[in-house]
Coordinates of C-alpha atoms in Angstrom, one line a residue:
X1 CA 9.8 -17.5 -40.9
X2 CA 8.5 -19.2 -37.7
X3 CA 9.6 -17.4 -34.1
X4 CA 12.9 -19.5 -32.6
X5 CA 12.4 -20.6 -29.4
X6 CA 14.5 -21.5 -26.9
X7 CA 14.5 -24.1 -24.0
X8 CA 17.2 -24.4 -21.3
X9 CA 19.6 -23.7 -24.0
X10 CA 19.7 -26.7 -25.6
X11 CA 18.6 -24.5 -28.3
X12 CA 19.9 -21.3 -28.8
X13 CA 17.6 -17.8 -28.4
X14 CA 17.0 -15.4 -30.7
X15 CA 20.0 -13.8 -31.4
X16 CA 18.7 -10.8 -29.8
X17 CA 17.4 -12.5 -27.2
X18 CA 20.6 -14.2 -26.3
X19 CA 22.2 -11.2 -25.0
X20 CA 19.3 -10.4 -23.0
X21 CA 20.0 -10.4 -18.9
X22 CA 18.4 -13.8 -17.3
X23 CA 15.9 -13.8 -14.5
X24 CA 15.2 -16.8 -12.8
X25 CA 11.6 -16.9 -10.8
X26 CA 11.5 -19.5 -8.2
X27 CA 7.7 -19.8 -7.4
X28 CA 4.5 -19.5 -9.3
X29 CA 2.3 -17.7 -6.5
X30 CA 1.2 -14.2 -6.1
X31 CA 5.0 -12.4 -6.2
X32 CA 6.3 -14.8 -8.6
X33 CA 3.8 -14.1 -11.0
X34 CA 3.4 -10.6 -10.6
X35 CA 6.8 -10.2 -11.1
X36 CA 6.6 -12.4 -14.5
X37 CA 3.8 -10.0 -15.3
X38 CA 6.2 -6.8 -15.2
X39 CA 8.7 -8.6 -16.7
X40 CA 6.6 -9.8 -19.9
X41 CA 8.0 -7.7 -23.0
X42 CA 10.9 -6.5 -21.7
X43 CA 14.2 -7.0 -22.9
X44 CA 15.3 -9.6 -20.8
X45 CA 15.0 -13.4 -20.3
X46 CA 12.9 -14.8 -17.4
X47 CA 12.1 -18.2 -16.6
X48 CA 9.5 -19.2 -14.2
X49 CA 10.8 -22.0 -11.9
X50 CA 7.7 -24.3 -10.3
X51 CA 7.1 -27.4 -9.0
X52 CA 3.3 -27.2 -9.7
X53 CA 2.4 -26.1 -13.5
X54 CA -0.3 -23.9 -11.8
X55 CA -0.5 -20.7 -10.1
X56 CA -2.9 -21.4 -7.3
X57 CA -5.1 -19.1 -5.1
X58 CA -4.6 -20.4 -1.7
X59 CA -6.8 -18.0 0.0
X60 CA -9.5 -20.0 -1.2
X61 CA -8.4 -23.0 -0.5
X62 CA -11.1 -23.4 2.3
X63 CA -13.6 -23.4 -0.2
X64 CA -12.7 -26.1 -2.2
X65 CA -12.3 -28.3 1.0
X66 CA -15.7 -27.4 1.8
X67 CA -16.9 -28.4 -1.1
X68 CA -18.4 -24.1 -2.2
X69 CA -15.7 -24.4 -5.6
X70 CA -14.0 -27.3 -7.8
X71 CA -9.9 -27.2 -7.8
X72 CA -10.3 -25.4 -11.0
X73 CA -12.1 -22.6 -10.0
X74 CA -9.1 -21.6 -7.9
X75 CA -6.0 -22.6 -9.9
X76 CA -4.5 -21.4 -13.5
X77 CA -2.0 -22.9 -15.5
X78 CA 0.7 -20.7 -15.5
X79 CA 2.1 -21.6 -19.2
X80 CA -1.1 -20.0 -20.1
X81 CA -0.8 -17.0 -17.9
X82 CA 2.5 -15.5 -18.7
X83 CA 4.0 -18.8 -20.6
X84 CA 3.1 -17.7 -24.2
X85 CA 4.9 -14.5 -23.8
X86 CA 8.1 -14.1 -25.9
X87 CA 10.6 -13.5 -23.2
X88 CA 9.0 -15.6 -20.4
X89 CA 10.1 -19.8 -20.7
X90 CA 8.0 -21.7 -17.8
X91 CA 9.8 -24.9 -16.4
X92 CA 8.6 -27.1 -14.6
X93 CA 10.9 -28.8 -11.1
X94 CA 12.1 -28.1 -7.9
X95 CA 14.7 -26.2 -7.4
X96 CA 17.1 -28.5 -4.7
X97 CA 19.9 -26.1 -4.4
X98 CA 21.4 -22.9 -6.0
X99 CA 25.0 -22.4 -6.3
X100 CA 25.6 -18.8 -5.6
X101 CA 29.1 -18.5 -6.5
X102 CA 28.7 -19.5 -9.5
X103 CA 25.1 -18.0 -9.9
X104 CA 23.0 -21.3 -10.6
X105 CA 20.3 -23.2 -9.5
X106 CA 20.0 -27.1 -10.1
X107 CA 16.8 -28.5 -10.6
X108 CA 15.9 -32.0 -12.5
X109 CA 20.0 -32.4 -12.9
X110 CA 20.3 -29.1 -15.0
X111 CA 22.5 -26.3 -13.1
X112 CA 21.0 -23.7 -14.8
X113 CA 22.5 -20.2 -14.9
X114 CA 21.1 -17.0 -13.7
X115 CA 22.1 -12.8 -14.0
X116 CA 18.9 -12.0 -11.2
X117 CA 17.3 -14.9 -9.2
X118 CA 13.7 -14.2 -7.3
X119 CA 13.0 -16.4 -5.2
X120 CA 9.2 -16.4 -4.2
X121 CA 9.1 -20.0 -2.8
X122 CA 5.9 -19.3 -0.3
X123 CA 5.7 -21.3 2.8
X124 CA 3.8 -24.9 4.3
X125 CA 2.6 -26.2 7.3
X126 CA 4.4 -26.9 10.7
X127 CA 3.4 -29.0 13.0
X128 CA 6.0 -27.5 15.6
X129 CA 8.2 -30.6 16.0
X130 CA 5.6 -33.0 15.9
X131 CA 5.1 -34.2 12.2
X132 CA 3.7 -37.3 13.4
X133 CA 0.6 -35.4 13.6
X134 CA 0.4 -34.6 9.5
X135 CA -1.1 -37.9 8.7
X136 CA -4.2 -37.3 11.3
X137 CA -4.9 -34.1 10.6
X138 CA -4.4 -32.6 7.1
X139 CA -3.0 -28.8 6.9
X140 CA -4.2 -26.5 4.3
X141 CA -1.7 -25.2 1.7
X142 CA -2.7 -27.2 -1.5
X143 CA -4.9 -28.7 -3.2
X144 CA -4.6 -32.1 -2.2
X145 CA -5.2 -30.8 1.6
X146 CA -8.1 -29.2 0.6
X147 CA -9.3 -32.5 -1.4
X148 CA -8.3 -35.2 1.2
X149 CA -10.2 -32.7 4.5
X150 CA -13.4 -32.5 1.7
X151 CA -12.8 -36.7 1.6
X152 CA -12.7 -37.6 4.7
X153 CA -15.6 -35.5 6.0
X154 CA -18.0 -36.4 3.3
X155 CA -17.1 -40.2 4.4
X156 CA -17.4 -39.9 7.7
X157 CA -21.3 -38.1 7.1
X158 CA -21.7 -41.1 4.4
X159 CA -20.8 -43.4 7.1
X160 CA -22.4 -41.9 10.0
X161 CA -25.7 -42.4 7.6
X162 CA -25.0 -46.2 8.0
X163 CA -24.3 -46.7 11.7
X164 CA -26.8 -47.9 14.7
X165 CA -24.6 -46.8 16.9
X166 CA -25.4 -43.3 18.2
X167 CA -21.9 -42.3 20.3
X168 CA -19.9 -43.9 16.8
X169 CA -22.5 -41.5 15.0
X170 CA -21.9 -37.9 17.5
X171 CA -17.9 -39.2 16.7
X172 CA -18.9 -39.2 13.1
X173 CA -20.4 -36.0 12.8
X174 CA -17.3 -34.1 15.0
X175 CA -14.8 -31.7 13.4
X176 CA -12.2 -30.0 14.7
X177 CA -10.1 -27.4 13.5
X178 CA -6.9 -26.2 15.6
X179 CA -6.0 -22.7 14.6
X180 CA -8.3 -19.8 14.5
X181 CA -6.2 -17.5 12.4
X182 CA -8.4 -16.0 9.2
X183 CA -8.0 -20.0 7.6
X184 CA -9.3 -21.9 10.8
X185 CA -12.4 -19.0 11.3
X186 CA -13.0 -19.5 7.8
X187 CA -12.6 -23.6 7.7
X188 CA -14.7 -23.8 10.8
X189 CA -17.3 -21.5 9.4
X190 CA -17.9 -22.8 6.2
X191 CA -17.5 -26.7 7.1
X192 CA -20.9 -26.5 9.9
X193 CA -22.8 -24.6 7.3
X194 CA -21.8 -27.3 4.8
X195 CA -22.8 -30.0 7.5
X196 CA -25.8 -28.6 8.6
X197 CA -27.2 -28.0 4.7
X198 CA -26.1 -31.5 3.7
X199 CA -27.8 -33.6 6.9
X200 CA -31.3 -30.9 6.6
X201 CA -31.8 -31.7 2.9
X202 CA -28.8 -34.5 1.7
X203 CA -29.1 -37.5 4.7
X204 CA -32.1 -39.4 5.8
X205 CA -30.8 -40.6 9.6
X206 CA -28.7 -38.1 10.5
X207 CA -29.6 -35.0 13.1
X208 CA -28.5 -31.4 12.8
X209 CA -28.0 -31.0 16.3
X210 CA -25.4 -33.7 16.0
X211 CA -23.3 -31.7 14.2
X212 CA -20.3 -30.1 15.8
X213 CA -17.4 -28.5 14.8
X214 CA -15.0 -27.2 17.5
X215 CA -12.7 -24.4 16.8
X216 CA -9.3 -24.3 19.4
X217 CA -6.4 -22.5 19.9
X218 CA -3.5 -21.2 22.3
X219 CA -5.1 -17.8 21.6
X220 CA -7.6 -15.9 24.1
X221 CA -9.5 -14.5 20.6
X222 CA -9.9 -16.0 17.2
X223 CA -8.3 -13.7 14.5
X224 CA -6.1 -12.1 17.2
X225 CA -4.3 -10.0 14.3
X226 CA -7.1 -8.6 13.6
X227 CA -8.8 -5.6 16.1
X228 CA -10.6 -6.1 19.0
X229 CA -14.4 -5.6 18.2
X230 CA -13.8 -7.5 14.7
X231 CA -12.7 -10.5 16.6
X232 CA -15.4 -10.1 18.9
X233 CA -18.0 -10.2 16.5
X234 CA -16.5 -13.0 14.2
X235 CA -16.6 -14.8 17.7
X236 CA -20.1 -14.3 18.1
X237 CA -21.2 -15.0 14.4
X238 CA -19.3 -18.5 15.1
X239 CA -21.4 -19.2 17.9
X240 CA -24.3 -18.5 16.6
X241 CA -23.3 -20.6 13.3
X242 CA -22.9 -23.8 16.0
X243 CA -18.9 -23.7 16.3
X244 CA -17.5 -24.1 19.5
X245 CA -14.9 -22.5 20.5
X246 CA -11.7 -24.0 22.5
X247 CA -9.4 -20.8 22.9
X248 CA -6.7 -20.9 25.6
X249 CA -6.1 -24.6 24.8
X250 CA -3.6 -26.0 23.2
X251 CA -2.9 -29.4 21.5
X252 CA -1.0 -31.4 23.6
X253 CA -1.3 -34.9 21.1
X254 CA -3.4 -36.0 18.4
X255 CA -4.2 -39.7 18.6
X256 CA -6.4 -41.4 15.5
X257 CA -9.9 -39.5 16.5
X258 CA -8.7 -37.9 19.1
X259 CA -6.9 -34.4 20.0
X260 CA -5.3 -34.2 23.8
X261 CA -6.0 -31.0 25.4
X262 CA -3.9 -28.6 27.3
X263 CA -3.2 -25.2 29.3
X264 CA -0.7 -22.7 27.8
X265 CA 1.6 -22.2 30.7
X266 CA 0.9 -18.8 31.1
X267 CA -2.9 -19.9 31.6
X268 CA -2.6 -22.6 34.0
X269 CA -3.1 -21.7 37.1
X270 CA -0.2 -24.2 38.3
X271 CA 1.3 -25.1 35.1
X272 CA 0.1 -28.2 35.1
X273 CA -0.9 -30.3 31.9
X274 CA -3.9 -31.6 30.2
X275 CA -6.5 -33.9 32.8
X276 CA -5.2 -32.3 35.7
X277 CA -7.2 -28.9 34.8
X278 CA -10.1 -30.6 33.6
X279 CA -9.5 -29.9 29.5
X280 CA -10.1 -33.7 28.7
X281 CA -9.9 -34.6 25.0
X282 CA -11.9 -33.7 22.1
X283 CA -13.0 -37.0 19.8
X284 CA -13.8 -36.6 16.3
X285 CA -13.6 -38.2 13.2
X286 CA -12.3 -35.3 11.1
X287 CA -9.6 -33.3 12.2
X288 CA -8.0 -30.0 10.4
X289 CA -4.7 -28.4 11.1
X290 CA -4.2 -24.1 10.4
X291 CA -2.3 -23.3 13.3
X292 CA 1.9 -23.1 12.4
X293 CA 3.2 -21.8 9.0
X294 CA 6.8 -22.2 7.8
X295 CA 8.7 -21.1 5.4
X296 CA 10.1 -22.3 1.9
X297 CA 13.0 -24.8 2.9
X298 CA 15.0 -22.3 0.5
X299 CA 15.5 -20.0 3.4
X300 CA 17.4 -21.6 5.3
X301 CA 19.3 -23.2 2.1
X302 CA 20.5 -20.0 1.4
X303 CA 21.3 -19.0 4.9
X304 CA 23.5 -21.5 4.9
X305 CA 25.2 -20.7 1.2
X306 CA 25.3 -17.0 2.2
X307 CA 25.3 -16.4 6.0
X308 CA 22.0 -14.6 5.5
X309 CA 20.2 -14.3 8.9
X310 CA 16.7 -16.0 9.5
X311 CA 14.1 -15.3 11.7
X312 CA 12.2 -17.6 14.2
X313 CA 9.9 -18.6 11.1
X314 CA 12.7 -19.5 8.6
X315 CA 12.4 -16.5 6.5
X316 CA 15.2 -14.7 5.6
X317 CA 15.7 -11.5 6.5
X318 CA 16.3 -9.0 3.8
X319 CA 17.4 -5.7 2.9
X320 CA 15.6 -2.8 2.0
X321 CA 15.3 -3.7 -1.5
X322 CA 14.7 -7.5 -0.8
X323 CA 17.9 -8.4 -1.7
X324 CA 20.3 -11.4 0.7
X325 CA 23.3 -9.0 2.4
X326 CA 26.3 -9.2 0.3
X327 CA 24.4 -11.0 -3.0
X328 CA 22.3 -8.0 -4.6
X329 CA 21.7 -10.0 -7.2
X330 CA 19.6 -12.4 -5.4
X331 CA 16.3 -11.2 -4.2
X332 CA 13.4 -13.2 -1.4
X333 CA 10.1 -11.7 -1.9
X334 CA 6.7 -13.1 -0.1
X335 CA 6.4 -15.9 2.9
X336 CA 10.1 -16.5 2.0
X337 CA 11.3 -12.9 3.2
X338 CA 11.3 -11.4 6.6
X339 CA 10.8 -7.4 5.5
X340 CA 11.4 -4.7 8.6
X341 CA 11.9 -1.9 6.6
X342 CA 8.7 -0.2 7.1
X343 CA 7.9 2.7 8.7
X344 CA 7.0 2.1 12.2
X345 CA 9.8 -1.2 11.8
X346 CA 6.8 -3.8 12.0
X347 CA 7.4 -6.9 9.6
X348 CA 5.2 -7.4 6.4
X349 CA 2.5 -10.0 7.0
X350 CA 2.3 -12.9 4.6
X351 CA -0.9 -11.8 2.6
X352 CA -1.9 -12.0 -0.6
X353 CA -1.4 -7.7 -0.2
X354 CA 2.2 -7.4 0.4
X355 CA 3.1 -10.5 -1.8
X356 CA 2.1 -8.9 -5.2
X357 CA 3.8 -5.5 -4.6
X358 CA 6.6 -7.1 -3.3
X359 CA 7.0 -9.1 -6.7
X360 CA 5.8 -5.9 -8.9
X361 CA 8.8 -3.8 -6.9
X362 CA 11.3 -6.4 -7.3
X363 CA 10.9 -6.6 -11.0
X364 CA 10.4 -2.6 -11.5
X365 CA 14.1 -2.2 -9.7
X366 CA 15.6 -5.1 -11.7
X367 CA 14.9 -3.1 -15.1
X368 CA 15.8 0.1 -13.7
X369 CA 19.3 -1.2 -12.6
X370 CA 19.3 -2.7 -15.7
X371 CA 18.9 0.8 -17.8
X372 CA 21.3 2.7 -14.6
X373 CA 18.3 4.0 -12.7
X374 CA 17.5 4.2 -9.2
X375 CA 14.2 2.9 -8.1
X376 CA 11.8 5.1 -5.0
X377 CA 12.0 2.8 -2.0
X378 CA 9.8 0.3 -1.4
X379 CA 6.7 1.9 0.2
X380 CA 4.1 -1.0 1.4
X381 CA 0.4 0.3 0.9
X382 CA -1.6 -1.4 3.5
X383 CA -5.0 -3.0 2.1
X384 CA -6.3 -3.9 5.3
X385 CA -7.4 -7.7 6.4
X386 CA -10.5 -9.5 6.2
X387 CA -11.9 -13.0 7.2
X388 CA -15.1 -14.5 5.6
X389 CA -17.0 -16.3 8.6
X390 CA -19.9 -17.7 6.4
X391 CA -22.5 -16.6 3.9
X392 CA -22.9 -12.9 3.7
X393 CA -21.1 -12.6 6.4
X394 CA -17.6 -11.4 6.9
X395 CA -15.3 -8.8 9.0
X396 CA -12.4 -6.2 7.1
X397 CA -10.4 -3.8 8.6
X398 CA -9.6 -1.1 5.7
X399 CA -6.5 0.8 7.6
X400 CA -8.9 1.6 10.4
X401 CA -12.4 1.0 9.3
X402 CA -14.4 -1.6 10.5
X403 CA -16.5 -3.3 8.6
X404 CA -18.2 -6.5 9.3
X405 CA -21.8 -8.4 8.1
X406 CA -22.9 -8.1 4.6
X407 CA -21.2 -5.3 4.0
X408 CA -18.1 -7.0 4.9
X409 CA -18.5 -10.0 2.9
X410 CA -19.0 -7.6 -0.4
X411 CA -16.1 -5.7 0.3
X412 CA -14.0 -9.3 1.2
X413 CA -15.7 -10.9 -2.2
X414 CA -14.8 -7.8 -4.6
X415 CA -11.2 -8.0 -2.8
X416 CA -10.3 -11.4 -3.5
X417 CA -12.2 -11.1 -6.9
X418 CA -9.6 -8.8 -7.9
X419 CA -6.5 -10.4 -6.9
X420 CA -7.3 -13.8 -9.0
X421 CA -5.5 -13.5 -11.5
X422 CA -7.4 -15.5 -14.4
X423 CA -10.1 -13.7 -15.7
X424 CA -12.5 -17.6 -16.4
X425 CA -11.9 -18.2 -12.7
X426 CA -13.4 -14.6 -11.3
X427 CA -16.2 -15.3 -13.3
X428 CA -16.4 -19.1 -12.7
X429 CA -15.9 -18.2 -8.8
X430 CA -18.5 -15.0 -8.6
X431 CA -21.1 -17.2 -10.6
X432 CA -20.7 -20.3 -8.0
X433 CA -20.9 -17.9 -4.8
X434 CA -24.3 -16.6 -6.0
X435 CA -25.5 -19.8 -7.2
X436 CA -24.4 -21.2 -3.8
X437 CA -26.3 -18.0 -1.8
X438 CA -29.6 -17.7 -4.0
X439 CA -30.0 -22.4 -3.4
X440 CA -27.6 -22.9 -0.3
X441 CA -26.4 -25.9 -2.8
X442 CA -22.9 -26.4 -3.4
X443 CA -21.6 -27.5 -6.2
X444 CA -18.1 -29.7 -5.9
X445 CA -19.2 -32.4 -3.2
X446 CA -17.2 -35.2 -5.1
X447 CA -15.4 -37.6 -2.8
X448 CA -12.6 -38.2 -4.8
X449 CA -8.7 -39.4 -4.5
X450 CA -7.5 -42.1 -2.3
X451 CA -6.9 -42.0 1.2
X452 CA -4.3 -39.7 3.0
X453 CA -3.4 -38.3 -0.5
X454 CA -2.2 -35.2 1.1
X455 CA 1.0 -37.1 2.1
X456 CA 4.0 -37.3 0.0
X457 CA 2.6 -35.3 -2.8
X458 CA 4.6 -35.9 -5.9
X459 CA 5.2 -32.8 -7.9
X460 CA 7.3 -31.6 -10.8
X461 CA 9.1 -34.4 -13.4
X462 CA 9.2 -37.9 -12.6
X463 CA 11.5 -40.5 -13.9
X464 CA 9.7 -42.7 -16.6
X465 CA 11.5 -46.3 -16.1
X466 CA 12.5 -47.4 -19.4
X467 CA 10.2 -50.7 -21.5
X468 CA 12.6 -53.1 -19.8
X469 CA 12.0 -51.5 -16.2
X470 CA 15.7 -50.9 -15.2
X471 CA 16.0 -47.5 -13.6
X472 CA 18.7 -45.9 -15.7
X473 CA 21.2 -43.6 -14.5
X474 CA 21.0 -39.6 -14.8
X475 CA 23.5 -39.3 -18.0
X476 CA 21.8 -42.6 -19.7
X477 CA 20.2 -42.0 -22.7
X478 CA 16.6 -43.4 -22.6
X479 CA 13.7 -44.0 -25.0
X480 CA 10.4 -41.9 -25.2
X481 CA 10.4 -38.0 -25.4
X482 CA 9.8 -38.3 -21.3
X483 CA 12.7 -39.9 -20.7
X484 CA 14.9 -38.2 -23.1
X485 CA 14.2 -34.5 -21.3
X486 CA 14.5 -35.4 -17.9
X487 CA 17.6 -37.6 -18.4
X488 CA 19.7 -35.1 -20.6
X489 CA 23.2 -35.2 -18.8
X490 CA 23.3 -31.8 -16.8
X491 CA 23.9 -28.7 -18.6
X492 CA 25.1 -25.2 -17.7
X493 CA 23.5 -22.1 -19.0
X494 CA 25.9 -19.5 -19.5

């Protein structure tokens, strides 16, 4: 007899399966999925909750907008991850708000029950109350960033290639990238290696010493989490790559082409603004945006549902065993949670580290309440940081040891090597880098896409308009198998 299956109940489970406890994973990414992962074969019901059907490795996002890796190479569809296990059901929405009195979250007009929700949302860009800036200068958090910053600086060298004009061509061949956390260092790095390859062996008219990239921030040091001397010589390596570096500057406007410069207040000399102490502007054609990172609109969702406090980023701050104060049954793991309760009181970093033993935890205590157990405390084991500047060359601290050159860049490349999760892409990505270091050639410098295709990214279902082309209410029965799912009137899962 075939396996039943079940789908947001509109079939029933297996009988067994029916009286299983349900956990509901908001977020695909590296806490959601781990937890998924510890959850796989045991005797509960989890559904994974996504508005992308892919878990993607954002790390290496930098890479794909600089044209080293293809989208592929850095995403995995997450029905074939953990979706063909038993107990795991992968649905695809976004969740738009979550009931917790009545423990359910409503998504694609299902309210949709839960016993244990984890909600692993992850985080975006800000712009720090200046979204007009989004269109001019793409931030990096998905793939359609990394795609449209990859677009529009292959166009502008394709176009540069055309011009007579030798200012429009210096404007053509400018970058700049505001933020020098680990993602602007590496953005920077690997975007004027890129350049200077492509106009040496790929353009006929263009000059390498035209090419520029400028690096800026509000900072005194790039990677100013990271320890002294390892900032220092990621600094240096920079420099010597070509990139500029703008530090003690902050943006004070970004025009088409052009970002305004000024003085942190605590800089300036008299406080005053950009022009009067001689910052100027910075023209370029591309421009990238790492600085300001957010988190997950759920935060502060459920701050307002449950009173939950929130911290100057949005994340919510959590207990001791990641659960919202008063709801134990609701847990915030990743960018989404704000976690003090560490030794020496300092807050978990949002790393790729702390996000997948968050999740694994989370998971482990759910099935020990579940069988009356009481889980050890969360104890954070501290990987270290690293930054890849360019090829072969890259600084880690490992809890104290400093590490930076080639020898960095193998420990950074066996790091993130291990926390892919799909086996196709560690091979696919390990293959490319050698490929890339043994020819200098990279391998995914499509322009593709339309313009500015980073904005209003449509994700999860879409309504299908019905033959006729009348948009049809939420509880109207329509015709095609699209239509039919997404228009279902709105069920409860008990």
């Amino acid at each position: 007899m075939a396996q039943e299956r079940f789908f947001l109940e509109l079939d029933p489970p297996q009988s067994a399966m029916a009286e299983w406890p349900h956990v509901v994973i908001v977020g695909g990414g590296f806490a959601g999925l781990k937890a998924c992962h510890v959850l796989a074969g045991q005797p509960v019901r989890v559904t994974l909750i996504d508005k992308r059907n892919f878990n993607l490795f954002q790390p290496l996002l930098y890479q794909v907008a600089s044209g080293l890796v293809s989208e592929a190479d850095v995403a995995s569809p997450l029905r074939q991850m953990v979706g063909q296990v038993p107990n795991i059901q992968i649905l695809l929405g976004e969740v738009v708000d979550i009931d917790t009195d009545a423990r359910q979250v409503v998504f694609n007009d299902h309210r949709y029950a839960y016993d244990h929700l984890v909600l692993a949302s992850g985080s975006g860009s800000t712009y720090f109350g200046h979204e007009e800036w989004r269109p001019l200068a793409p931030p990096m958090k998905i793939l359609e960033h990394a795609d449209e910053i990859r677009r529009r600086l292959l166009m502008a060298l394709e176009e540069a290639e055309q011009t007579r004009d030798p200012g429009r061509r210096r404007f053509l061949q400018s970058v700049v990238v505001v933020g020098a956390g680990p993602a602007g260092c590496e953005l920077a790095g690997s975007l004027i290696e890129l350049m200077h390859r492509a106009v040496e062996r790929d353009f006929k008219q263009l000059d390498r010493a035209q090419c520029r990239v400028i690096l800026l921030d509000a900072v005194d040091r790039v990677l100013p989490a990271m320890p002294a001397d390892l900032s220092a010589d990621a600094a240096a390596y920079l420099q010597r790559a070509g990139v500029e570096l703008r530090l003690n500057t902050m943006v004070a406007a970004i025009e088409p082409g052009r970002v305004i410069l000024k003085r942190p207040a605590a800089v300036a000399a008299d406080g005053s603004d950009a022009g009067a102490d001689g910052l100027g502007d910075l023209e370029a054609a591309t421009i990238c945006w790492t600085a300001g990172v957010r988190a997950s609109r759920l935060g502060r969702l459920l701050a307002e549902r449950t009173g939950a406090p929130l911290d100057r980023g949005g994340r919510l701050q959590v207990e001791a065993d990641f659960s919202l104060p008063g709801h134990p049954e609701i847990r915030a793991v990743g960018d989404l949670c704000h976690y003090a309760h560490t030794g020496d009181g300092r807050v978990l970093p949002g790393m790729a580290g702390p996000a997948v033993q968050m999740g694994g935890w989370v998971a482990r205590d759910i099935l020990a309440g579940l069988e009356g157990r009481r889980s050890e405390p969360f104890r954070w084991f501290d990987l270290g940081s690293m930054a890849v500047i360019g090829p072969w060359y890259a600084v880690a601290d490992l809890r104290g040891l400093h590490v930076s050159g080639l020898a960095g860049w193998i420990l950074w490349a066996l790091a993130h090597l291990a926390f892919i999760p799909d086996t196709e892409n560690r091979i696919a990505l390990f293959s490319k880098w050698m490929w890339q270091i043994a020819t200098r050639q990279r391998t995914a410098l499509l322009i593709t896409g339309r313009p500015d295709q980073h904005l209003g990214v449509d994700v999860g279902l879409e309504r299908a308009l019905p033959p006729d082309g009348a948009i049809q209410s939420p509880g109207t029965p329509a015709s095609g198998p699209l239509n039919r799912l997404i228009s279902t009137p709105r069920i409860t899962a008990m």
